[in-house]
PDB file of C-alpha atoms and ligand atoms in Angstrom:
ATOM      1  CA  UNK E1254     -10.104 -24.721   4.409  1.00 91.00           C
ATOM      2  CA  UNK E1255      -7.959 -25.771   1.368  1.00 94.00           C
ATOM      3  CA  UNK E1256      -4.748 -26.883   0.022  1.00 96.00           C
ATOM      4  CA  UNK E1257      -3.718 -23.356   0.529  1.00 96.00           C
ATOM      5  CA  UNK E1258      -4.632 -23.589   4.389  1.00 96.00           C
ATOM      6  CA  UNK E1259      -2.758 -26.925   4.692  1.00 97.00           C
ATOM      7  CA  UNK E1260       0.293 -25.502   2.797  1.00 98.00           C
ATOM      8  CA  UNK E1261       0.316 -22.187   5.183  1.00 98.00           C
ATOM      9  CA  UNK E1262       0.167 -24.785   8.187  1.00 98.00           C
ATOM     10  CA  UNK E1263       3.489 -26.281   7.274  1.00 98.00           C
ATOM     11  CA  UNK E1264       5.134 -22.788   6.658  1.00 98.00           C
ATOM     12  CA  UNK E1265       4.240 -22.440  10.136  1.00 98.00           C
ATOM     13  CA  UNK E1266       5.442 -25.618  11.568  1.00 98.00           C
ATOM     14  CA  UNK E1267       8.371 -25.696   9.790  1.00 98.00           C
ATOM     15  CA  UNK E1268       9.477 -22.346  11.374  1.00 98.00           C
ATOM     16  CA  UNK E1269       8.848 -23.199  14.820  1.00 98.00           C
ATOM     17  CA  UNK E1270      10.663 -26.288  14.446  1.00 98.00           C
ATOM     18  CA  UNK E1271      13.773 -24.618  12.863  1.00 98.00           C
ATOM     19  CA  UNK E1272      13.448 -22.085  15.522  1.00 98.00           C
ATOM     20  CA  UNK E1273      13.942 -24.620  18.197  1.00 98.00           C
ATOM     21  CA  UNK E1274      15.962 -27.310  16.767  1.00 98.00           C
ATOM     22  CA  UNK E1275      18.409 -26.948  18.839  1.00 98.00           C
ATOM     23  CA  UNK E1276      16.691 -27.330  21.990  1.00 98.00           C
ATOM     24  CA  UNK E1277      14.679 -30.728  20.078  1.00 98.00           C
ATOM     25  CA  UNK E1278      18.104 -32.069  18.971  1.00 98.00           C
ATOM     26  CA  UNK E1279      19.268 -31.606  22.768  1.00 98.00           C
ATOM     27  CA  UNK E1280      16.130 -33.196  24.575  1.00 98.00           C
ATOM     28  CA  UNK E1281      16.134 -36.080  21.728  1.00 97.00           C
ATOM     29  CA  UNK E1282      20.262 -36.725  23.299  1.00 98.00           C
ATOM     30  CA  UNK E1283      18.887 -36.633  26.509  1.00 97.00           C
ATOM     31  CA  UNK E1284      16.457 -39.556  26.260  1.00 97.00           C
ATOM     32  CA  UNK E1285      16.166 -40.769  22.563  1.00 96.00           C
ATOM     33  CA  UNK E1286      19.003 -41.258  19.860  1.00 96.00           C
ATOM     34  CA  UNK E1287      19.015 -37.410  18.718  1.00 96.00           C
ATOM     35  CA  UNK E1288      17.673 -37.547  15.366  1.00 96.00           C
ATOM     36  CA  UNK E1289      13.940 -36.490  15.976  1.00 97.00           C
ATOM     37  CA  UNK E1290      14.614 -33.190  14.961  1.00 98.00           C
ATOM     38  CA  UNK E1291      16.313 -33.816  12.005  1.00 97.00           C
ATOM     39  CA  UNK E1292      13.580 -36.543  11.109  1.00 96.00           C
ATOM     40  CA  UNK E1293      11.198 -33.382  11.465  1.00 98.00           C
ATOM     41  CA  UNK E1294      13.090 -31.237   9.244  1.00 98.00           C
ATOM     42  CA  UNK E1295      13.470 -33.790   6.388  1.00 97.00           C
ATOM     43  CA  UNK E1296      10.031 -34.026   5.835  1.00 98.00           C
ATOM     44  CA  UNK E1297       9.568 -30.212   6.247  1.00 98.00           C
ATOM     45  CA  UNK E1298      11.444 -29.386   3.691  1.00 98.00           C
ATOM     46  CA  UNK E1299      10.063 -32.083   1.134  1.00 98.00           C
ATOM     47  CA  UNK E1300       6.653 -31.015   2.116  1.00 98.00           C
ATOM     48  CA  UNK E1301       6.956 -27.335   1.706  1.00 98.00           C
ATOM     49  CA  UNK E1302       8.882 -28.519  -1.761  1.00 98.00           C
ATOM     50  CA  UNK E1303       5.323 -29.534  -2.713  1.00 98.00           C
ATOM     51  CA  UNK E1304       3.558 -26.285  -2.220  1.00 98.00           C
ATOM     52  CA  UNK E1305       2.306 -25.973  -5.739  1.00 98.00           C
ATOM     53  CA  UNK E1306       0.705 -29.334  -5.974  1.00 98.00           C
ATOM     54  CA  UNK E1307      -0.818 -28.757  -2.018  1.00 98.00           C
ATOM     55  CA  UNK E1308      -2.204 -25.515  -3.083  1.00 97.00           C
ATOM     56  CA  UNK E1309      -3.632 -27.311  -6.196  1.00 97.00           C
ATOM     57  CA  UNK E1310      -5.501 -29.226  -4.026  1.00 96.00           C
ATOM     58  CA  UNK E1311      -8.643 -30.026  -1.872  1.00 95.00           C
ATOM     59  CA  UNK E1312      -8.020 -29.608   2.498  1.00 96.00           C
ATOM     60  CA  UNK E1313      -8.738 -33.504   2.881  1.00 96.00           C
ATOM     61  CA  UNK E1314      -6.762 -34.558  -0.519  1.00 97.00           C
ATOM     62  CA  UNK E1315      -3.678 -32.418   0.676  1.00 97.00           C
ATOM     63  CA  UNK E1316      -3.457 -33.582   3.796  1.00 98.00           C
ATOM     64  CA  UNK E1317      -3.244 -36.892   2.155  1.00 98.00           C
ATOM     65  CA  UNK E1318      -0.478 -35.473  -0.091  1.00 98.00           C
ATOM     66  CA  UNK E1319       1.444 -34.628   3.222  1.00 98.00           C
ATOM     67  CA  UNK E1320       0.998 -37.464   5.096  1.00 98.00           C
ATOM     68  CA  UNK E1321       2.198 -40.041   2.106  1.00 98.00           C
ATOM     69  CA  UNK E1322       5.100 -37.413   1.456  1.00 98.00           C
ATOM     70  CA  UNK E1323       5.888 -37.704   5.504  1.00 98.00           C
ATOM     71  CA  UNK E1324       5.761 -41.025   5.435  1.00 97.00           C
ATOM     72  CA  UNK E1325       8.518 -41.314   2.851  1.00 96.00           C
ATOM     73  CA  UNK E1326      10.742 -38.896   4.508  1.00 96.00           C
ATOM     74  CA  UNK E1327      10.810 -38.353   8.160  1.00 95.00           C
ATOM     75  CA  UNK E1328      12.183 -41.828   9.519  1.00 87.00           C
ATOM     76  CA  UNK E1329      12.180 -43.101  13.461  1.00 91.00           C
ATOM     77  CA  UNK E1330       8.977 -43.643  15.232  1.00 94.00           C
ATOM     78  CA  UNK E1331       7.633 -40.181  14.105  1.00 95.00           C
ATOM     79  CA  UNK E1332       7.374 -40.615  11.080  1.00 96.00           C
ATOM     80  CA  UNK E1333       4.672 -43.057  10.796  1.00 97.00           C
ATOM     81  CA  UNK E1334       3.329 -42.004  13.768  1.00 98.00           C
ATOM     82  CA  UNK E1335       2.663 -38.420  11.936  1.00 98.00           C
ATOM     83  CA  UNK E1336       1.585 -40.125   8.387  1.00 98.00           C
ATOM     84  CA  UNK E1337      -1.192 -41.463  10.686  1.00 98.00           C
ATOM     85  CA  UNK E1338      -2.474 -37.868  12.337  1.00 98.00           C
ATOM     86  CA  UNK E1339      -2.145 -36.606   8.588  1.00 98.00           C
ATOM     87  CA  UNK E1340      -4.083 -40.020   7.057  1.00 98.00           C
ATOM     88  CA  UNK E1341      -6.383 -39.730   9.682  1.00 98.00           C
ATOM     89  CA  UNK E1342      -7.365 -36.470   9.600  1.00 98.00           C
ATOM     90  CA  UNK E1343      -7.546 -36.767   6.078  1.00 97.00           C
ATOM     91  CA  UNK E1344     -10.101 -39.825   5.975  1.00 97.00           C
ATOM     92  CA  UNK E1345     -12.349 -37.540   8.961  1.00 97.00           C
ATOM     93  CA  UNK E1346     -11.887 -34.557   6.187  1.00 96.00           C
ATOM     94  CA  UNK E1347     -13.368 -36.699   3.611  1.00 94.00           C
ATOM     95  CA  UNK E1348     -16.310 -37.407   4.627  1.00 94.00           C
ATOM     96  CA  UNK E1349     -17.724 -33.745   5.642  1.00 94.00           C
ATOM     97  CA  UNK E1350     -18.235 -32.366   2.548  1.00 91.00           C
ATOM     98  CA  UNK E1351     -18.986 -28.912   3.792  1.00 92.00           C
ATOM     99  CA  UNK E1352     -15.520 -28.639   4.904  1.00 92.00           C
ATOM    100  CA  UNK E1353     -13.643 -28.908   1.314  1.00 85.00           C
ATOM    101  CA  UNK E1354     -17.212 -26.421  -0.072  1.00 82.00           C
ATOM    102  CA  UNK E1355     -15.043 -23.837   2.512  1.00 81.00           C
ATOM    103  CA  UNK E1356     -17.069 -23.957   4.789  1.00 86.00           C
ATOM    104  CA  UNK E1357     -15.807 -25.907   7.651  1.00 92.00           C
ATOM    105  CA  UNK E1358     -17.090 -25.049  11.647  1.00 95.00           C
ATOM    106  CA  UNK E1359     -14.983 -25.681  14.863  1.00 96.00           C
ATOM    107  CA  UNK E1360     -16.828 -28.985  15.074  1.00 97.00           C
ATOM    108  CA  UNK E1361     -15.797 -30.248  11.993  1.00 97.00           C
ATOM    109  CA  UNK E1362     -12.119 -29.426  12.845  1.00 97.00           C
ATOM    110  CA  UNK E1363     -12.785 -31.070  16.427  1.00 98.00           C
ATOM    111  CA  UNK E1364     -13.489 -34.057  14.373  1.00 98.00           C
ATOM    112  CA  UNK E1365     -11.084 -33.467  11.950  1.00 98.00           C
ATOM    113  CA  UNK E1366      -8.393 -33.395  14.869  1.00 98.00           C
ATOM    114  CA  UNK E1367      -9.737 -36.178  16.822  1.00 98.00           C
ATOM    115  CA  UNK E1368      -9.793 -38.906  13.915  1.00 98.00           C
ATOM    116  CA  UNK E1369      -6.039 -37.757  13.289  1.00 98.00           C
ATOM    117  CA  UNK E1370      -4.868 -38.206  17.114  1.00 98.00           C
ATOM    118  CA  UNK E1371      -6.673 -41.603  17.335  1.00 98.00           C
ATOM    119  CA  UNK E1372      -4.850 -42.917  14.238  1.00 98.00           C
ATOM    120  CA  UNK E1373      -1.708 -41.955  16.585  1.00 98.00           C
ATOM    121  CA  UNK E1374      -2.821 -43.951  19.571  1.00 98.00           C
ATOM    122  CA  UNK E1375      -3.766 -47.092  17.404  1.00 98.00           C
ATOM    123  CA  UNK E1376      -0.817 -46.488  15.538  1.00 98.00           C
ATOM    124  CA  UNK E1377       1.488 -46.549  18.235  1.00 97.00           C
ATOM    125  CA  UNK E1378      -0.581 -48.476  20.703  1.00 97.00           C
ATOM    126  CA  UNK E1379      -0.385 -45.552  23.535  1.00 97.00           C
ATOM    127  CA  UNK E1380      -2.622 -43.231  25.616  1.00 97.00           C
ATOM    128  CA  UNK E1381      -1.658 -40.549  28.456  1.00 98.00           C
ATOM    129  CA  UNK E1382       0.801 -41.185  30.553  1.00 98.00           C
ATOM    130  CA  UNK E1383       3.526 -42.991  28.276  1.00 98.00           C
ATOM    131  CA  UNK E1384       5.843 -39.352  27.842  1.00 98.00           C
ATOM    132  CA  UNK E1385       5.226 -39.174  24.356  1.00 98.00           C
ATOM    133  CA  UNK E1386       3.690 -37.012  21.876  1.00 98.00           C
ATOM    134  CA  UNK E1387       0.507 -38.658  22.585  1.00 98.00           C
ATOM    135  CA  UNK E1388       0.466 -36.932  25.682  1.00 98.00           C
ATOM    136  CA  UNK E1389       0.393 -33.354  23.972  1.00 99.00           C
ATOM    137  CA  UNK E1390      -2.244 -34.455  21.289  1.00 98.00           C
ATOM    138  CA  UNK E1391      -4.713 -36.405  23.551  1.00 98.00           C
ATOM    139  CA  UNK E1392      -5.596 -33.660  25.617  1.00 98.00           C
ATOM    140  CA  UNK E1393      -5.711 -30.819  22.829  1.00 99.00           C
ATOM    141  CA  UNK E1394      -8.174 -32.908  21.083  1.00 98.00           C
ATOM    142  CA  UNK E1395     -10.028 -33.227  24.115  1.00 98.00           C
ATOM    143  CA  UNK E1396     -10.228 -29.750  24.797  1.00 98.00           C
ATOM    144  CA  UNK E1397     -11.056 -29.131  21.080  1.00 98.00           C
ATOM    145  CA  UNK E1398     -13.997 -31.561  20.923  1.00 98.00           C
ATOM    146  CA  UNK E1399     -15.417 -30.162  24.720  1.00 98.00           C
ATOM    147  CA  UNK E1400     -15.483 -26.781  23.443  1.00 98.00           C
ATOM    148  CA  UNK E1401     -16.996 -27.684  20.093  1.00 98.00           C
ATOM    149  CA  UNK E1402     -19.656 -28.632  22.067  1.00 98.00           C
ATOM    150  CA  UNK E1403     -19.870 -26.130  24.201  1.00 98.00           C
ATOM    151  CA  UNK E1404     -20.333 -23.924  20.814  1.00 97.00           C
ATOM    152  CA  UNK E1405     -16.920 -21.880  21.744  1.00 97.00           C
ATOM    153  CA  UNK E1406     -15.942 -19.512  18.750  1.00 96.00           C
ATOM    154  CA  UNK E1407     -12.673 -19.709  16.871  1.00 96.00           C
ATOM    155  CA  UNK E1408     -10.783 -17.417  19.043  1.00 97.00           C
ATOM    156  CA  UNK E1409     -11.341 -18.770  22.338  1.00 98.00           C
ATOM    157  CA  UNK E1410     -10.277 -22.091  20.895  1.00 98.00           C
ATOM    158  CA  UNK E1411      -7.235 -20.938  19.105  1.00 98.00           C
ATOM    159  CA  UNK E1412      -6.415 -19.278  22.396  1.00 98.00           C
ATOM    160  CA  UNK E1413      -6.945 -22.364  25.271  1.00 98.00           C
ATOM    161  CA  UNK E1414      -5.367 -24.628  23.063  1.00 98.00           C
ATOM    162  CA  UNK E1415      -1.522 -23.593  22.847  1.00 98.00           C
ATOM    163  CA  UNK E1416      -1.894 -23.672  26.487  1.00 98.00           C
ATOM    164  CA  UNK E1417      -3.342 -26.683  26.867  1.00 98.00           C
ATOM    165  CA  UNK E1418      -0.596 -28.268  24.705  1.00 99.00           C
ATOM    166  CA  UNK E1419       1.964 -26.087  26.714  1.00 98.00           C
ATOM    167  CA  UNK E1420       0.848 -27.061  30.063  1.00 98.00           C
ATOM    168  CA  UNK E1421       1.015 -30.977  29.035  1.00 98.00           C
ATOM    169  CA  UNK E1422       4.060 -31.227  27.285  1.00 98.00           C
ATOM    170  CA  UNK E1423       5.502 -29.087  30.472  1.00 98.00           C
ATOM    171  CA  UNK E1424       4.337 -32.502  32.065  1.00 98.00           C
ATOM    172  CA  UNK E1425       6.114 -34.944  30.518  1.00 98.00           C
ATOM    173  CA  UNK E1426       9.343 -33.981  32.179  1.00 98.00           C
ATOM    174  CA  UNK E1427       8.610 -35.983  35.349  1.00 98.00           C
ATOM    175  CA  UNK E1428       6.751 -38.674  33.858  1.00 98.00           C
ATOM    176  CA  UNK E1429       8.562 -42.151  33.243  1.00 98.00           C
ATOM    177  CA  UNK E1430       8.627 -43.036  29.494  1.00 98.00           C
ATOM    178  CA  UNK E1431       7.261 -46.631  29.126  1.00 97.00           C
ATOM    179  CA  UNK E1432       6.917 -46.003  25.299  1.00 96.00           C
ATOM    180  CA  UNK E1433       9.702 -45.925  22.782  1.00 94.00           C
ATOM    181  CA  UNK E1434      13.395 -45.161  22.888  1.00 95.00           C
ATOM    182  CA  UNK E1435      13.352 -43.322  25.939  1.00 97.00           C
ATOM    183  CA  UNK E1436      11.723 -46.170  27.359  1.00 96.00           C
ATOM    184  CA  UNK E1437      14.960 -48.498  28.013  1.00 96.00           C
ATOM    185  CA  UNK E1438      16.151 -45.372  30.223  1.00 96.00           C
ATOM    186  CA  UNK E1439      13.366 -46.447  32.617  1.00 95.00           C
ATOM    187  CA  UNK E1440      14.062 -44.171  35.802  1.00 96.00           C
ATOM    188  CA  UNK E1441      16.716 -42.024  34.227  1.00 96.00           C
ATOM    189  CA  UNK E1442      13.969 -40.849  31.722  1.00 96.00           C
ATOM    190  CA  UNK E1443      12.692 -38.726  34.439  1.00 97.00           C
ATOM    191  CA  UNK E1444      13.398 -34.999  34.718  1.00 98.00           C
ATOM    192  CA  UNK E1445      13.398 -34.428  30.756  1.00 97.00           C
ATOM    193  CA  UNK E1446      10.907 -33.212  28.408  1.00 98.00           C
ATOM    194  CA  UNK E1447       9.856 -35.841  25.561  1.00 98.00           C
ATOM    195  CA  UNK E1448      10.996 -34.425  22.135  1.00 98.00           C
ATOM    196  CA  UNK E1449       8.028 -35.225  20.458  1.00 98.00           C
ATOM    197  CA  UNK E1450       6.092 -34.140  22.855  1.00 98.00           C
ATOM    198  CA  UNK E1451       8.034 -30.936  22.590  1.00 98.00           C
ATOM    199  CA  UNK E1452       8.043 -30.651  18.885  1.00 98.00           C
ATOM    200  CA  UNK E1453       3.826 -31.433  18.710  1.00 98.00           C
ATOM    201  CA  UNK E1454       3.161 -28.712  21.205  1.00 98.00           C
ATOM    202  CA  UNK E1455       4.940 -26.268  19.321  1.00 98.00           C
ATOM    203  CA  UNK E1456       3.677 -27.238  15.259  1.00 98.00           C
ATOM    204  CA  UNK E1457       0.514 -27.045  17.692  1.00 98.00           C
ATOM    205  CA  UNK E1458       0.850 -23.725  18.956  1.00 98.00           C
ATOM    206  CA  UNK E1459       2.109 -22.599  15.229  1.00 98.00           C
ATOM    207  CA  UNK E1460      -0.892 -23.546  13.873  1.00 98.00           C
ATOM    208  CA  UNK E1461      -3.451 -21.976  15.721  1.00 98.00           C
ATOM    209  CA  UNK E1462      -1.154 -18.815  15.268  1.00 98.00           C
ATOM    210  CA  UNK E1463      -1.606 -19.381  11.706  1.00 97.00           C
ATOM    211  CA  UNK E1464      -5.193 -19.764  11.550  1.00 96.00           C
ATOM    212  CA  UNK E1465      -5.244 -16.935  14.151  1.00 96.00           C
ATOM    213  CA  UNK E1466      -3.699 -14.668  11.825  1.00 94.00           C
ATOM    214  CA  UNK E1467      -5.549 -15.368   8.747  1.00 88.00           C
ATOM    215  CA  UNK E1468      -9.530 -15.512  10.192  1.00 75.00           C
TER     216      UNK E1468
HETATM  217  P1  LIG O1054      13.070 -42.682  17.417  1.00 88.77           P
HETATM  218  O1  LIG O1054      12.642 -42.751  18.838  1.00 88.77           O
HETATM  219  O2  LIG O1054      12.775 -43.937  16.656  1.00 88.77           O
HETATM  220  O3  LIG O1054      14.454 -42.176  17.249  1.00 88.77           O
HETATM  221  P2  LIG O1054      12.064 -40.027  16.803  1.00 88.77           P
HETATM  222  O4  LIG O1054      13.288 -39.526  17.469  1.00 88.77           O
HETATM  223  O5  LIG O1054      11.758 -39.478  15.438  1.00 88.77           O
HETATM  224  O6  LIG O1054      12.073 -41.607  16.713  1.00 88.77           O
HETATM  225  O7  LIG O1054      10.785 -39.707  17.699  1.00 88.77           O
HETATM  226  C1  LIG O1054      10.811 -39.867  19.092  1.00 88.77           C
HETATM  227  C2  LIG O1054       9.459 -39.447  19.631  1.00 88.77           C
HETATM  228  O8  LIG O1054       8.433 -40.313  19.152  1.00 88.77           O
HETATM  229  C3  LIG O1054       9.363 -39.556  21.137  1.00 88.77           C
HETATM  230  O9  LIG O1054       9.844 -38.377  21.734  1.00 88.77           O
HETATM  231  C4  LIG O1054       7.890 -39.782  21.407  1.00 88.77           C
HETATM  232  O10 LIG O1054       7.183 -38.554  21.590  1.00 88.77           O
HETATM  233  C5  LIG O1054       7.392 -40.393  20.117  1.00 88.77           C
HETATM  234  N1  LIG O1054       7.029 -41.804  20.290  1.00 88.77           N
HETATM  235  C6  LIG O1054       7.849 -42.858  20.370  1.00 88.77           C
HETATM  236  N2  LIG O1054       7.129 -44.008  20.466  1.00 88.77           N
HETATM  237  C7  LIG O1054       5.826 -43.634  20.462  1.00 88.77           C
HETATM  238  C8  LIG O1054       4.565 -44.342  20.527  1.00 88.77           C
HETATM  239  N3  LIG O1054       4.501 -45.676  20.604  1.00 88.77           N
HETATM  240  N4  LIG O1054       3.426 -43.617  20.486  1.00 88.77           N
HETATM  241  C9  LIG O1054       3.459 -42.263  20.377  1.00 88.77           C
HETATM  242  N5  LIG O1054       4.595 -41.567  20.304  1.00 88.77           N
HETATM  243  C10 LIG O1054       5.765 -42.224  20.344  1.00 88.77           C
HETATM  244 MG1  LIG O1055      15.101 -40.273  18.007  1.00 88.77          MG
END
C-alpha cells in the first residue's frame, strides 16, 4: 500500500458518493440540516485535486495528507469526525513499517482500521447504538480484526465486509439518534436511515471494491 492506493481509494469514494447524493442529501433533510452530502463532496473534490502530491507519497504520510486536507474542507460534525479515522489510521500506519516497505497483511490493515474508528468514537464521544456513522464503522472493524485473527485471506474479507456495513447501516433506521443533529428529533428520528451512516457504508463498500479489483 502507497500513496497511489490511498489516491485510488478516494476515486472510489468519491464516485459512490456522487452516485448517491441525492438519496444522502434527502436522508440528511429528513433528520439533519441537509448539508452532509455536500460537506462530503467538498472535500472530495479538494482531495482528489491533490492526487499528484498523494501519489508522491508514503500510505501512512498520505493518509495524513487527506485527513489535514478533510479537515479544512468538509465542515459539520463529519468533518472532524473523518480527519480523525484518516489521523488515526495514519498514526496506526506509522508505526508498522512493513506496511509503507509494500508489504502490508490483513492484520496490519485490521489495525490500521481499528486505530482510525477509535479516533471516531473518542472524537465524537459515541459507541453503537447512537444512529450514527459510528454504528457502520464499529462493527466493520470488528469483523476486520476477528477475521484477522482467524487468518481469513483478502477475499473473504473484502467480501463479509460490505455486508457487514450494509446490514448495520440498514439498522440505523429504527434506532433513536441520541447523538448529533438528528438527536433534537428524539422520537421522530425513528424510521430513517442516518446519513453518515449511509455515506460510511457505501465509501466502505467502494473501497473494498477497489482493493478487490486491483489484488
Ligand atoms: P451536521 O450534523 O453538523 O450537519 P453532517 O451533516 O456533515 O454534520 O454529518 C451528520 C452525520 O454525522 C450524522 O449522520 C452522523 O452519522 C454523524 N455524527 C454526528 N454526530 C456524531 C458523533 N458524535 N459521533 C459520530 N458520528 C456523528
Ligand atoms: Mg448535516
Amino acid at each position: 500500500m502507497d500513496g497511489k492506493t490511498v489516491a485510488a481509494c478516494i476515486d472510489a469514494a468519491q464516485a459512490t458518493l456522487k452516485d448517491h447524493a441525492d438519496e444522502i442529501e434527502a436522508l440528511d433533510q429528513q433528520i439533519g440540516d441537509g448539508d452532509h452530502i455536500f460537506n462530503l463532496l467538498r472535500g472530495m473534490d479538494a482531495l482528489v485535486a491533490l492526487r499528484g502530491q498523494l501519489e508522491a507519497r508514503a500510505f501512512g504520510a498520505a493518509l495524513e495528507l487527506a485527513g489535514a486536507k478533510v479537515l479544512s474542507t468538509v465542515g459539520g460534525s463529519s468533518g472532524p469526525l473523518f480527519f480523525s479515522l484518516l489521523q488515526g489510521m495514519a498514526k496506526a500506519a506509522a508505526a508498522l513499517p512493513e506496511v509503507d516497505a509494500g508489504h502490508a497483511s490483513i492484520d496490519d490493515a485490521a489495525r490500521i482500521f481499528a486505530s482510525g474508528v477509535e479516533a471516531v468514537a473518542q472524537r465524537g464521544r459515541t459507541g453503537m447504538g447512537s444512529k450514527t456513522m459510528m454504528d457502520v464503522l464499529i462493527p466493520v472493524a470488528a469483523r476486520l480484526t476477528e477475521m484477522a485473527a482467524a487468518g481469513a485471506g483478502a477475499a473473504a474479507v473484502l467480501e463479509a465486509l460490505p455486508q457487514v456495513a450494509e446490514e448495520h447501516m440498514l439498522a440505523t433506521r429504527d434506532m433513536l439518534a441520541t447523538k448529533g443533529r438528528a438527536s433534537f428529533l428524539g422520537e421522530r428520528s425513528r424510521g430513517h436511515i442516518d446519513p453518515g451512516a449511509r455515506s460510511s457504508q457505501l465509501m466502505i463498500a467502494a473501497v473494498c471494491a477497489q482493493f478487490a479489483q486491483s489484488a
